[in-house]
GROMACS .gro file of C-alpha atoms in nm:
model
  461
    1MET     CA    1   0.000   0.000   0.000
    2ALA     CA    2   0.280   0.239   0.092
    3GLU     CA    3   0.455   0.168  -0.238
    4ALA     CA    4   0.135   0.240  -0.434
    5GLU     CA    5   0.093   0.571  -0.250
    6LEU     CA    6   0.453   0.664  -0.327
    7GLU     CA    7   0.404   0.590  -0.697
    8GLU     CA    8   0.086   0.798  -0.700
    9GLN     CA    9   0.270   1.088  -0.533
   10GLU     CA   10   0.551   1.065  -0.790
   11ARG     CA   11   0.295   1.072  -1.073
   12GLU     CA   12   0.133   1.382  -0.924
   13GLU     CA   13   0.472   1.554  -0.898
   14GLU     CA   14   0.544   1.473  -1.262
   15ASP     CA   15   0.221   1.652  -1.359
   16TYR     CA   16   0.374   1.980  -1.235
   17ARG     CA   17   0.724   1.928  -1.366
   18LEU     CA   18   0.867   2.013  -1.706
   19ASP     CA   19   0.875   1.686  -1.902
   20GLY     CA   20   1.234   1.581  -1.977
   21GLU     CA   21   1.131   1.420  -2.306
   22VAL     CA   22   0.967   1.746  -2.416
   23VAL     CA   23   1.286   1.937  -2.331
   24ASP     CA   24   1.494   1.689  -2.533
   25SER     CA   25   1.256   1.725  -2.829
   26ILE     CA   26   1.274   2.104  -2.808
   27LEU     CA   27   1.654   2.101  -2.803
   28GLU     CA   28   1.659   1.853  -3.090
   29ALA     CA   29   1.429   2.072  -3.302
   30THR     CA   30   1.645   2.373  -3.217
   31GLU     CA   31   1.964   2.195  -3.319
   32GLU     CA   32   1.801   2.099  -3.651
   33ASN     CA   33   1.682   2.460  -3.706
   34ASP     CA   34   1.326   2.328  -3.737
   35ALA     CA   35   1.128   2.640  -3.642
   36THR     CA   36   0.790   2.480  -3.726
   37ARG     CA   37   0.850   2.179  -3.503
   38LEU     CA   38   0.985   2.401  -3.227
   39ALA     CA   39   0.672   2.620  -3.236
   40GLU     CA   40   0.451   2.309  -3.214
   41LEU     CA   41   0.638   2.187  -2.907
   42MET     CA   42   0.639   2.526  -2.733
   43GLU     CA   43   0.277   2.621  -2.806
   44PRO     CA   44   0.108   2.401  -2.539
   45LEU     CA   45   0.354   2.493  -2.263
   46HIS     CA   46   0.254   2.729  -1.982
   47ALA     CA   47   0.448   3.055  -1.955
   48ALA     CA   48   0.605   2.937  -1.627
   49ASP     CA   49   0.722   2.613  -1.792
   50ILE     CA   50   0.878   2.805  -2.080
   51ALA     CA   51   1.058   3.025  -1.829
   52ASP     CA   52   1.185   2.713  -1.647
   53LEU     CA   53   1.307   2.571  -1.976
   54LEU     CA   54   1.502   2.886  -2.062
   55GLU     CA   55   1.656   2.891  -1.714
   56GLN     CA   56   1.762   2.525  -1.714
   57ILE     CA   57   1.942   2.507  -2.048
   58SER     CA   58   2.281   2.651  -2.142
   59GLY     CA   59   2.328   3.004  -2.272
   60HIS     CA   60   2.409   2.874  -2.622
   61GLU     CA   61   2.089   2.665  -2.633
   62ARG     CA   62   1.885   2.954  -2.494
   63ARG     CA   63   2.006   3.193  -2.763
   64ALA     CA   64   1.935   2.934  -3.034
   65ILE     CA   65   1.576   2.888  -2.913
   66LEU     CA   66   1.517   3.263  -2.897
   67ARG     CA   67   1.657   3.306  -3.247
   68LEU     CA   68   1.411   3.051  -3.391
   69TRP     CA   69   1.110   3.108  -3.168
   70GLY     CA   70   1.165   3.445  -2.998
   71ARG     CA   71   0.895   3.625  -3.199
   72GLU     CA   72   0.632   3.414  -3.021
   73ILE     CA   73   0.738   3.520  -2.673
   74ASP     CA   74   0.487   3.722  -2.469
   75GLY     CA   75   0.487   3.944  -2.163
   76GLU     CA   76   0.377   3.671  -1.923
   77ILE     CA   77   0.681   3.462  -2.011
   78LEU     CA   78   0.912   3.758  -1.955
   79THR     CA   79   0.772   3.817  -1.606
   80GLU     CA   80   0.820   3.449  -1.516
   81ILE     CA   81   1.187   3.437  -1.621
   82ASP     CA   82   1.441   3.455  -1.339
   83GLU     CA   83   1.614   3.791  -1.303
   84SER     CA   84   1.954   3.629  -1.357
   85ILE     CA   85   1.881   3.570  -1.729
   86ARG     CA   86   1.600   3.819  -1.794
   87GLU     CA   87   1.834   4.086  -1.926
   88GLU     CA   88   1.993   3.839  -2.168
   89VAL     CA   89   1.653   3.725  -2.298
   90ILE     CA   90   1.525   4.079  -2.348
   91ALA     CA   91   1.843   4.173  -2.534
   92SER     CA   92   1.782   3.881  -2.773
   93LEU     CA   93   1.433   3.994  -2.874
   94PRO     CA   94   1.355   4.216  -3.174
   95PRO     CA   95   1.230   4.561  -3.064
   96GLU     CA   96   0.882   4.512  -3.210
   97VAL     CA   97   0.840   4.175  -3.031
   98LEU     CA   98   0.945   4.329  -2.701
   99ALA     CA   99   0.705   4.620  -2.753
  100ASP     CA  100   0.409   4.389  -2.818
  101ALA     CA  101   0.501   4.174  -2.516
  102VAL     CA  102   0.515   4.458  -2.262
  103ARG     CA  103   0.196   4.623  -2.388
  104GLU     CA  104   0.006   4.314  -2.272
  105LEU     CA  105   0.115   4.359  -1.911
  106ASP     CA  106  -0.037   4.544  -1.617
  107SER     CA  107   0.174   4.825  -1.473
  108ASP     CA  108   0.298   4.622  -1.174
  109ASP     CA  109   0.427   4.349  -1.405
  110VAL     CA  110   0.607   4.604  -1.622
  111VAL     CA  111   0.771   4.754  -1.312
  112ASP     CA  112   0.880   4.409  -1.195
  113LEU     CA  113   1.015   4.339  -1.542
  114ILE     CA  114   1.233   4.647  -1.582
  115GLU     CA  115   1.336   4.761  -1.232
  116ASP     CA  116   1.651   4.547  -1.231
  117LEU     CA  117   1.750   4.612  -1.593
  118GLU     CA  118   2.018   4.851  -1.712
  119GLU     CA  119   1.901   5.199  -1.815
  120PRO     CA  120   1.921   5.142  -2.196
  121GLN     CA  121   1.689   4.841  -2.169
  122GLN     CA  122   1.458   5.029  -1.933
  123GLU     CA  123   1.429   5.308  -2.188
  124GLN     CA  124   1.364   5.055  -2.463
  125ILE     CA  125   1.070   4.905  -2.274
  126LEU     CA  126   0.931   5.239  -2.156
  127GLY     CA  127   0.948   5.365  -2.512
  128ALA     CA  128   0.730   5.075  -2.626
  129LEU     CA  129   0.444   5.173  -2.393
  130ASP     CA  130   0.158   5.406  -2.465
  131GLU     CA  131   0.191   5.746  -2.297
  132PRO     CA  132  -0.055   5.681  -2.006
  133ASP     CA  133   0.101   5.340  -1.935
  134ARG     CA  134   0.454   5.482  -1.950
  135MET     CA  135   0.365   5.758  -1.704
  136ALA     CA  136   0.209   5.505  -1.466
  137VAL     CA  137   0.520   5.286  -1.475
  138GLU     CA  138   0.755   5.583  -1.429
  139LYS     CA  139   0.549   5.697  -1.130
  140SER     CA  140   0.576   5.350  -0.973
  141LEU     CA  141   0.951   5.346  -1.035
  142SER     CA  142   0.981   5.678  -0.848
  143TYR     CA  143   0.886   5.503  -0.523
  144PRO     CA  144   1.158   5.338  -0.310
  145GLU     CA  145   1.277   4.994  -0.409
  146TYR     CA  146   1.100   4.712  -0.221
  147SER     CA  147   0.809   4.940  -0.132
  148ALA     CA  148   0.437   4.892  -0.190
  149GLY     CA  149   0.457   5.158  -0.462
  150ARG     CA  150   0.678   4.927  -0.670
  151LEU     CA  151   0.454   4.628  -0.600
  152MET     CA  152   0.113   4.778  -0.676
  153GLN     CA  153  -0.069   4.795  -1.005
  154ARG     CA  154  -0.218   5.130  -1.094
  155GLU     CA  155  -0.513   4.984  -1.285
  156VAL     CA  156  -0.781   5.001  -1.014
  157VAL     CA  157  -1.154   4.939  -1.046
  158THR     CA  158  -1.341   5.199  -0.839
  159ALA     CA  159  -1.699   5.310  -0.791
  160PRO     CA  160  -1.885   5.567  -0.578
  161ALA     CA  161  -2.036   5.420  -0.261
  162HIS     CA  162  -2.385   5.540  -0.362
  163TRP     CA  163  -2.391   5.333  -0.681
  164SER     CA  164  -2.624   5.038  -0.696
  165VAL     CA  165  -2.521   4.684  -0.785
  166GLY     CA  166  -2.694   4.724  -1.122
  167GLN     CA  167  -2.506   5.044  -1.205
  168THR     CA  168  -2.178   4.877  -1.116
  169ILE     CA  169  -2.243   4.568  -1.329
  170ASP     CA  170  -2.341   4.784  -1.627
  171PHE     CA  171  -2.026   4.994  -1.578
  172LEU     CA  172  -1.803   4.686  -1.568
  173ARG     CA  173  -1.963   4.538  -1.880
  174LYS     CA  174  -1.906   4.857  -2.080
  175SER     CA  175  -1.543   4.905  -1.970
  176ASP     CA  176  -1.272   4.776  -2.199
  177TRP     CA  177  -0.976   4.879  -1.981
  178LEU     CA  178  -1.027   4.642  -1.686
  179PRO     CA  179  -0.722   4.463  -1.543
  180ASP     CA  180  -0.672   4.099  -1.635
  181GLN     CA  181  -0.717   4.004  -1.269
  182PHE     CA  182  -0.906   4.191  -1.001
  183TYR     CA  183  -1.110   4.075  -0.703
  184HIS     CA  184  -1.271   4.387  -0.554
  185VAL     CA  185  -1.441   4.705  -0.660
  186ILE     CA  186  -1.302   4.975  -0.431
  187LEU     CA  187  -1.548   5.238  -0.310
  188VAL     CA  188  -1.416   5.595  -0.315
  189ASP     CA  189  -1.544   5.938  -0.213
  190PRO     CA  190  -1.526   6.243  -0.445
  191ALA     CA  191  -1.168   6.316  -0.326
  192HIS     CA  192  -1.068   5.961  -0.425
  193HIS     CA  193  -1.022   5.842  -0.067
  194PRO     CA  194  -1.096   5.468  -0.039
  195GLN     CA  195  -1.398   5.393   0.180
  196GLY     CA  196  -1.430   5.016   0.151
  197ASN     CA  197  -1.441   4.738  -0.102
  198VAL     CA  198  -1.691   4.490  -0.243
  199THR     CA  199  -1.600   4.148  -0.380
  200LEU     CA  200  -1.708   4.058  -0.730
  201GLY     CA  201  -1.891   3.758  -0.587
  202ARG     CA  202  -2.110   3.980  -0.369
  203ILE     CA  203  -2.182   4.210  -0.664
  204LEU     CA  204  -2.288   3.922  -0.889
  205SER     CA  205  -2.510   3.762  -0.623
  206ALA     CA  206  -2.681   4.077  -0.486
  207PRO     CA  207  -3.005   4.234  -0.619
  208ARG     CA  208  -2.948   4.510  -0.876
  209ALA     CA  209  -3.117   4.776  -0.664
  210LEU     CA  210  -2.896   4.720  -0.358
  211LYS     CA  211  -2.640   4.994  -0.279
  212LEU     CA  212  -2.271   4.898  -0.284
  213SER     CA  213  -2.230   5.056   0.060
  214GLU     CA  214  -2.460   4.785   0.200
  215ILE     CA  215  -2.247   4.489   0.086
  216THR     CA  216  -1.895   4.608   0.167
  217GLU     CA  217  -1.644   4.371   0.325
  218PRO     CA  218  -1.635   4.392   0.707
  219GLU     CA  219  -1.254   4.405   0.703
  220PHE     CA  220  -1.098   4.686   0.499
  221ARG     CA  221  -0.729   4.771   0.519
  222THR     CA  222  -0.525   5.022   0.325
  223ILE     CA  223  -0.149   5.012   0.272
  224SER     CA  224   0.085   5.309   0.252
  225VAL     CA  225   0.260   5.346  -0.079
  226TYR     CA  226   0.590   5.358   0.114
  227GLN     CA  227   0.527   5.041   0.318
  228ASP     CA  228   0.802   4.780   0.289
  229GLU     CA  229   0.696   4.496   0.059
  230GLY     CA  230   0.793   4.237   0.321
  231ASP     CA  231   0.544   4.392   0.563
  232VAL     CA  232   0.284   4.396   0.285
  233ALA     CA  233   0.331   4.024   0.225
  234TYR     CA  234   0.307   3.961   0.600
  235ALA     CA  235  -0.022   4.155   0.617
  236PHE     CA  236  -0.170   3.953   0.330
  237ASN     CA  237  -0.069   3.627   0.495
  238GLN     CA  238  -0.170   3.734   0.845
  239TYR     CA  239  -0.512   3.882   0.760
  240HIS     CA  240  -0.599   3.655   0.464
  241LEU     CA  241  -0.629   3.945   0.220
  242ILE     CA  242  -0.708   3.895  -0.148
  243SER     CA  243  -0.629   4.251  -0.250
  244ALA     CA  244  -0.556   4.576  -0.070
  245ALA     CA  245  -0.587   4.942  -0.164
  246VAL     CA  246  -0.265   5.146  -0.168
  247VAL     CA  247  -0.282   5.511  -0.058
  248ASP     CA  248  -0.045   5.809  -0.070
  249ASP     CA  249   0.041   6.055   0.207
  250ASP     CA  250  -0.294   6.229   0.163
  251ASP     CA  251  -0.480   5.896   0.193
  252ARG     CA  252  -0.581   5.907  -0.172
  253LEU     CA  253  -0.608   5.582  -0.366
  254VAL     CA  254  -0.311   5.533  -0.600
  255GLY     CA  255  -0.314   5.161  -0.671
  256VAL     CA  256  -0.395   4.812  -0.556
  257ILE     CA  257  -0.188   4.509  -0.458
  258THR     CA  258  -0.327   4.163  -0.533
  259ILE     CA  259  -0.255   3.837  -0.356
  260ASP     CA  260  -0.042   3.689  -0.637
  261ASP     CA  261   0.211   3.973  -0.606
  262ALA     CA  262   0.213   3.956  -0.225
  263MET     CA  263   0.271   3.580  -0.225
  264ALA     CA  264   0.550   3.620  -0.481
  265VAL     CA  265   0.724   3.854  -0.235
  266LEU     CA  266   0.672   3.603   0.047
  267ASP     CA  267   0.820   3.327  -0.167
  268GLU     CA  268   1.119   3.545  -0.259
  269GLU     CA  269   1.184   3.627   0.106
  270HIS     CA  270   1.173   3.259   0.201
  271GLU     CA  271   1.418   3.181  -0.081
  272GLU     CA  272   1.649   3.464   0.026
  273ASP     CA  273   1.651   3.340   0.387
  274ILE     CA  274   1.747   2.989   0.277
  275LEU     CA  275   2.026   3.115   0.051
  276ARG     CA  276   2.158   3.353   0.314
  277LEU     CA  277   2.160   3.085   0.582
  278ALA     CA  278   2.379   2.879   0.348
  279GLY     CA  279   2.607   3.178   0.284
  280VAL     CA  280   2.567   3.172  -0.094
  281GLY     CA  281   2.412   3.517  -0.150
  282ASP     CA  282   2.045   3.600  -0.191
  283GLU     CA  283   2.065   3.624  -0.572
  284SER     CA  284   2.222   3.284  -0.643
  285ALA     CA  285   2.060   3.079  -0.919
  286ILE     CA  286   2.140   2.764  -1.112
  287SER     CA  287   2.172   2.971  -1.429
  288ASP     CA  288   2.463   3.177  -1.288
  289THR     CA  289   2.801   3.150  -1.456
  290VAL     CA  290   3.103   2.996  -1.284
  291MET     CA  291   3.256   3.335  -1.203
  292GLU     CA  292   2.926   3.476  -1.071
  293THR     CA  293   2.889   3.175  -0.843
  294VAL     CA  294   3.248   3.205  -0.720
  295ARG     CA  295   3.203   3.576  -0.652
  296GLN     CA  296   2.889   3.512  -0.444
  297ARG     CA  297   3.031   3.227  -0.237
  298LEU     CA  298   3.395   3.319  -0.188
  299PRO     CA  299   3.349   3.605   0.067
  300TRP     CA  300   3.162   3.391   0.319
  301LEU     CA  301   3.399   3.099   0.264
  302MET     CA  302   3.678   3.341   0.353
  303VAL     CA  303   3.494   3.438   0.671
  304ASN     CA  304   3.451   3.069   0.752
  305LEU     CA  305   3.824   3.016   0.699
  306LEU     CA  306   3.908   3.292   0.947
  307THR     CA  307   3.670   3.151   1.207
  308ALA     CA  308   3.813   2.802   1.151
  309ILE     CA  309   4.159   2.944   1.220
  310LEU     CA  310   4.021   3.089   1.544
  311ALA     CA  311   3.889   2.745   1.645
  312SER     CA  312   4.224   2.591   1.553
  313GLY     CA  313   4.392   2.847   1.779
  314VAL     CA  314   4.191   2.711   2.071
  315ILE     CA  315   4.316   2.361   1.989
  316ALA     CA  316   4.675   2.491   1.974
  317ILE     CA  317   4.643   2.615   2.335
  318PHE     CA  318   4.598   2.253   2.443
  319GLU     CA  319   4.862   2.107   2.211
  320GLY     CA  320   5.052   1.960   2.507
  321THR     CA  321   4.737   1.798   2.644
  322ILE     CA  322   4.660   1.634   2.311
  323GLN     CA  323   5.018   1.502   2.279
  324LYS     CA  324   4.990   1.334   2.619
  325LEU     CA  325   4.646   1.187   2.548
  326VAL     CA  326   4.598   1.117   2.177
  327ALA     CA  327   4.243   0.987   2.237
  328LEU     CA  328   4.134   1.350   2.273
  329ALA     CA  329   4.208   1.410   1.904
  330VAL     CA  330   3.973   1.125   1.818
  331LEU     CA  331   3.680   1.253   2.026
  332MET     CA  332   3.696   1.632   2.011
  333PRO     CA  333   3.544   1.663   1.656
  334ILE     CA  334   3.233   1.486   1.792
  335VAL     CA  335   3.171   1.755   2.052
  336ALA     CA  336   3.215   2.040   1.802
  337SER     CA  337   3.005   1.869   1.533
  338MET     CA  338   2.713   1.797   1.767
  339GLY     CA  339   2.721   2.157   1.890
  340GLY     CA  340   2.727   2.292   1.535
  341ASN     CA  341   2.429   2.084   1.427
  342ALA     CA  342   2.230   2.173   1.739
  343GLY     CA  343   2.307   2.542   1.691
  344THR     CA  344   2.198   2.528   1.325
  345GLN     CA  345   1.867   2.368   1.423
  346THR     CA  346   1.789   2.647   1.671
  347LEU     CA  347   1.918   2.914   1.432
  348THR     CA  348   1.695   2.799   1.146
  349VAL     CA  349   1.384   2.804   1.365
  350ALA     CA  350   1.478   3.144   1.513
  351VAL     CA  351   1.545   3.314   1.178
  352ARG     CA  352   1.221   3.177   1.034
  353ALA     CA  353   1.027   3.298   1.341
  354MET     CA  354   1.183   3.644   1.309
  355ALA     CA  355   1.095   3.659   0.939
  356THR     CA  356   0.730   3.572   1.010
  357LYS     CA  357   0.720   3.808   1.311
  358SER     CA  358   0.618   3.525   1.545
  359LEU     CA  359   0.927   3.586   1.762
  360THR     CA  360   0.854   3.914   1.941
  361GLU     CA  361   0.957   4.105   2.252
  362SER     CA  362   0.662   3.958   2.439
  363ASN     CA  363   0.770   3.595   2.392
  364VAL     CA  364   1.144   3.616   2.329
  365TRP     CA  365   1.261   3.522   2.678
  366ARG     CA  366   1.015   3.236   2.700
  367VAL     CA  367   1.156   3.102   2.372
  368VAL     CA  368   1.515   3.154   2.491
  369ARG     CA  369   1.435   2.964   2.811
  370ARG     CA  370   1.272   2.684   2.614
  371GLU     CA  371   1.573   2.650   2.383
  372ALA     CA  372   1.811   2.642   2.679
  373ILE     CA  373   1.611   2.360   2.839
  374VAL     CA  374   1.598   2.173   2.506
  375GLY     CA  375   1.975   2.211   2.474
  376LEU     CA  376   2.025   2.084   2.829
  377LEU     CA  377   1.803   1.779   2.780
  378ASN     CA  378   1.962   1.695   2.444
  379GLY     CA  379   2.305   1.745   2.599
  380LEU     CA  380   2.224   1.508   2.887
  381ALA     CA  381   2.090   1.245   2.646
  382PHE     CA  382   2.397   1.250   2.424
  383ALA     CA  383   2.625   1.282   2.726
  384VAL     CA  384   2.503   0.944   2.847
  385VAL     CA  385   2.548   0.791   2.500
  386MET     CA  386   2.898   0.930   2.441
  387GLY     CA  387   3.004   0.872   2.800
  388VAL     CA  388   2.927   0.503   2.767
  389VAL     CA  389   3.081   0.479   2.419
  390ALA     CA  390   3.404   0.655   2.524
  391SER     CA  391   3.433   0.450   2.843
  392PHE     CA  392   3.419   0.122   2.653
  393TRP     CA  393   3.622   0.253   2.357
  394PHE     CA  394   3.914   0.370   2.569
  395SER     CA  395   3.876   0.123   2.858
  396GLY     CA  396   3.802   0.362   3.144
  397PRO     CA  397   3.531   0.597   3.276
  398HIS     CA  398   3.738   0.915   3.305
  399LEU     CA  399   3.741   1.009   2.938
  400GLY     CA  400   3.371   0.924   2.919
  401ILE     CA  401   3.295   1.169   3.201
  402VAL     CA  402   3.495   1.445   3.029
  403ILE     CA  403   3.318   1.413   2.694
  404ALA     CA  404   2.980   1.383   2.869
  405LEU     CA  405   3.032   1.713   3.053
  406ALA     CA  406   3.165   1.884   2.739
  407MET     CA  407   2.863   1.759   2.542
  408VAL     CA  408   2.619   1.911   2.792
  409ILE     CA  409   2.804   2.244   2.798
  410ASN     CA  410   2.830   2.274   2.419
  411LEU     CA  411   2.470   2.179   2.341
  412VAL     CA  412   2.338   2.433   2.590
  413VAL     CA  413   2.568   2.699   2.444
  414ALA     CA  414   2.464   2.596   2.091
  415ALA     CA  415   2.094   2.634   2.173
  416LEU     CA  416   2.146   2.976   2.330
  417SER     CA  417   2.374   3.092   2.046
  418GLY     CA  418   2.125   2.980   1.784
  419ILE     CA  419   1.864   3.222   1.914
  420LEU     CA  420   2.062   3.501   2.085
  421ILE     CA  421   2.305   3.564   1.798
  422PRO     CA  422   2.036   3.636   1.532
  423LEU     CA  423   1.845   3.850   1.783
  424THR     CA  424   2.160   4.051   1.858
  425LEU     CA  425   2.243   4.095   1.490
  426GLU     CA  426   1.891   4.220   1.419
  427LYS     CA  427   1.922   4.473   1.702
  428LEU     CA  428   2.249   4.593   1.546
  429GLY     CA  429   2.084   4.634   1.206
  430ALA     CA  430   2.254   4.334   1.039
  431ASP     CA  431   2.070   4.062   0.849
  432PRO     CA  432   2.041   3.765   1.090
  433ALA     CA  433   1.987   3.518   0.806
  434LEU     CA  434   2.308   3.621   0.633
  435ALA     CA  435   2.553   3.651   0.922
  436SER     CA  436   2.426   3.425   1.200
  437GLY     CA  437   2.543   3.090   1.065
  438THR     CA  438   2.912   3.177   1.074
  439PHE     CA  439   2.896   3.319   1.427
  440VAL     CA  440   2.697   3.024   1.563
  441THR     CA  441   2.939   2.772   1.410
  442THR     CA  442   3.238   2.963   1.549
  443MET     CA  443   3.081   2.978   1.894
  444THR     CA  444   3.006   2.604   1.906
  445ASP     CA  445   3.350   2.511   1.772
  446VAL     CA  446   3.537   2.732   2.017
  447VAL     CA  447   3.324   2.635   2.319
  448GLY     CA  448   3.326   2.269   2.219
  449PHE     CA  449   3.703   2.247   2.185
  450PHE     CA  450   3.772   2.464   2.488
  451SER     CA  451   3.533   2.281   2.721
  452PHE     CA  452   3.644   1.933   2.611
  453LEU     CA  453   4.019   1.999   2.612
  454GLY     CA  454   4.002   2.222   2.919
  455LEU     CA  455   3.813   1.959   3.121
  456ALA     CA  456   4.058   1.696   2.998
  457SER     CA  457   4.354   1.907   3.117
  458VAL     CA  458   4.200   1.948   3.463
  459MET     CA  459   4.059   1.598   3.514
  460LEU     CA  460   4.293   1.363   3.327
  461LEU     CA  461   4.641   1.513   3.358
   0.00000   0.00000   0.00000
C-alpha cells in the first residue's frame, strides 16, 4: 500500500514538472533549425514552464531557441523568467516583439520586469508603452525599491459608494480597460479616498437595486505606498487578504496590490533566507556562470576560513594535552560537530520565526528559556550515550565523564547561540539570516574544543 501511494505521489509531482522528453525534443528541433517543429512543441507549454526551460538550459541553447522562436514570446513569459537571465533574454528579442510583449502587461508586471535592468533596456521598454502606461510605470519606479509603490498595479476598479449593484455591473460590462485580474471594486469618495471594497462575488449575487455601501467587506485595510513589501506580504498572509488598496500621504487611492504579487514577495523572502543561511548570497541561481557563483560564495567561505583558524587556535592552546592523550584528538570533533548541528537547528527556527514576526519582545525570553532547556536535555541524552561509548572505547570511565560534561556544555551553548546571535544581529541592524550561521558555528566550535580539552587538562592530567 505504501509503495502504491509513493508511486501515486511521484505521478502527481510529474504533472507539475517540465517533461524531460519534451525538453529533449525542443533542443533537438532547435539543433536541426526546425522552427515549425519548435513552435509546435512550445505552443502548449505554460508561460512558467517556458521560463523554467530557458533557465535550465545553457546560454548557447537559450540563444538558439530565442533566435528561432523568440517572436512568439509574450509578456507573461518575460515576467516568469528569473532575473539572472532576464536581461539576456530581453536583449535577444527584436524591438517590435518586445514592444508587443510589454503592452500586454499590467503596470505592476512592467515595473517588476524592468526595475533590475540597465538603463538602456529600461528606456527601450518604456518607449514601447503608450503614454498613459509609461507615465504610470515611471510613477511607480519613483517610489523606493521594495516598497508597496513598486509592488502595486495602478489599474484600479473603483466606484462611488452610492452606486447600486446594477449600475456597477453595467459599468463593468461597458469598460474595456479592466485589469486581467481583479477581485474587488473599491469604493471611493469624491476626493478619491478609499472607503471600503466589495467582492465581485457579492456584486454578482446581490439584487441590482442594492447599494454597494450595503455589501462592503467587514474588514478593509489600506497600505501606505511607502510600506516595505515584506510587511505587505506579511499583512496579506496574516489577515488573509485577497487585494488591498494602496494610498499616498494624503490617503488618496493610487493603486492596488493583489494576492499573487504579495505571495510572490513572500516566496522570494523565504528563498532569500534559505540562501543567506547557506552563505551563498540572496541572488544565487542555477543559471549563474562559474565566475558569478564564485564571486557570491567566496566572501563567506573566507569568513569561515578565518573563524576556523580561530577554532584551531583554541586547539593549539591545548597542544601539550593532546600530545599526552591522543584519544582527545579522536573525540573532540564529535563535541564540536554535535554543537554545530544543534546550533543550526535552533538558528533555522529562530530566523524563520523572526521573518514571520512570530518571535517578538513579548515571547522572546520564553523562547530563549525553552531552547536552553531543550539544549540541556539533548546534551544530557547524548552525554550518556557518548560517556558510555568513550568508556568502553578507551577502557576507562574518566574520558567518558569528560566528553559527557563537554557535550552538555556545548549543546546548551549551541541552543542559546542559535537564538541570541540572530536577535543581537537584528538589534544591530545586520541581516540575521546572512551573518548568524558563521557566528553560531564559530561559537560552538570554540566552546566545544575549549570545554572538552580544558576539562581533559584538569581531570585527566
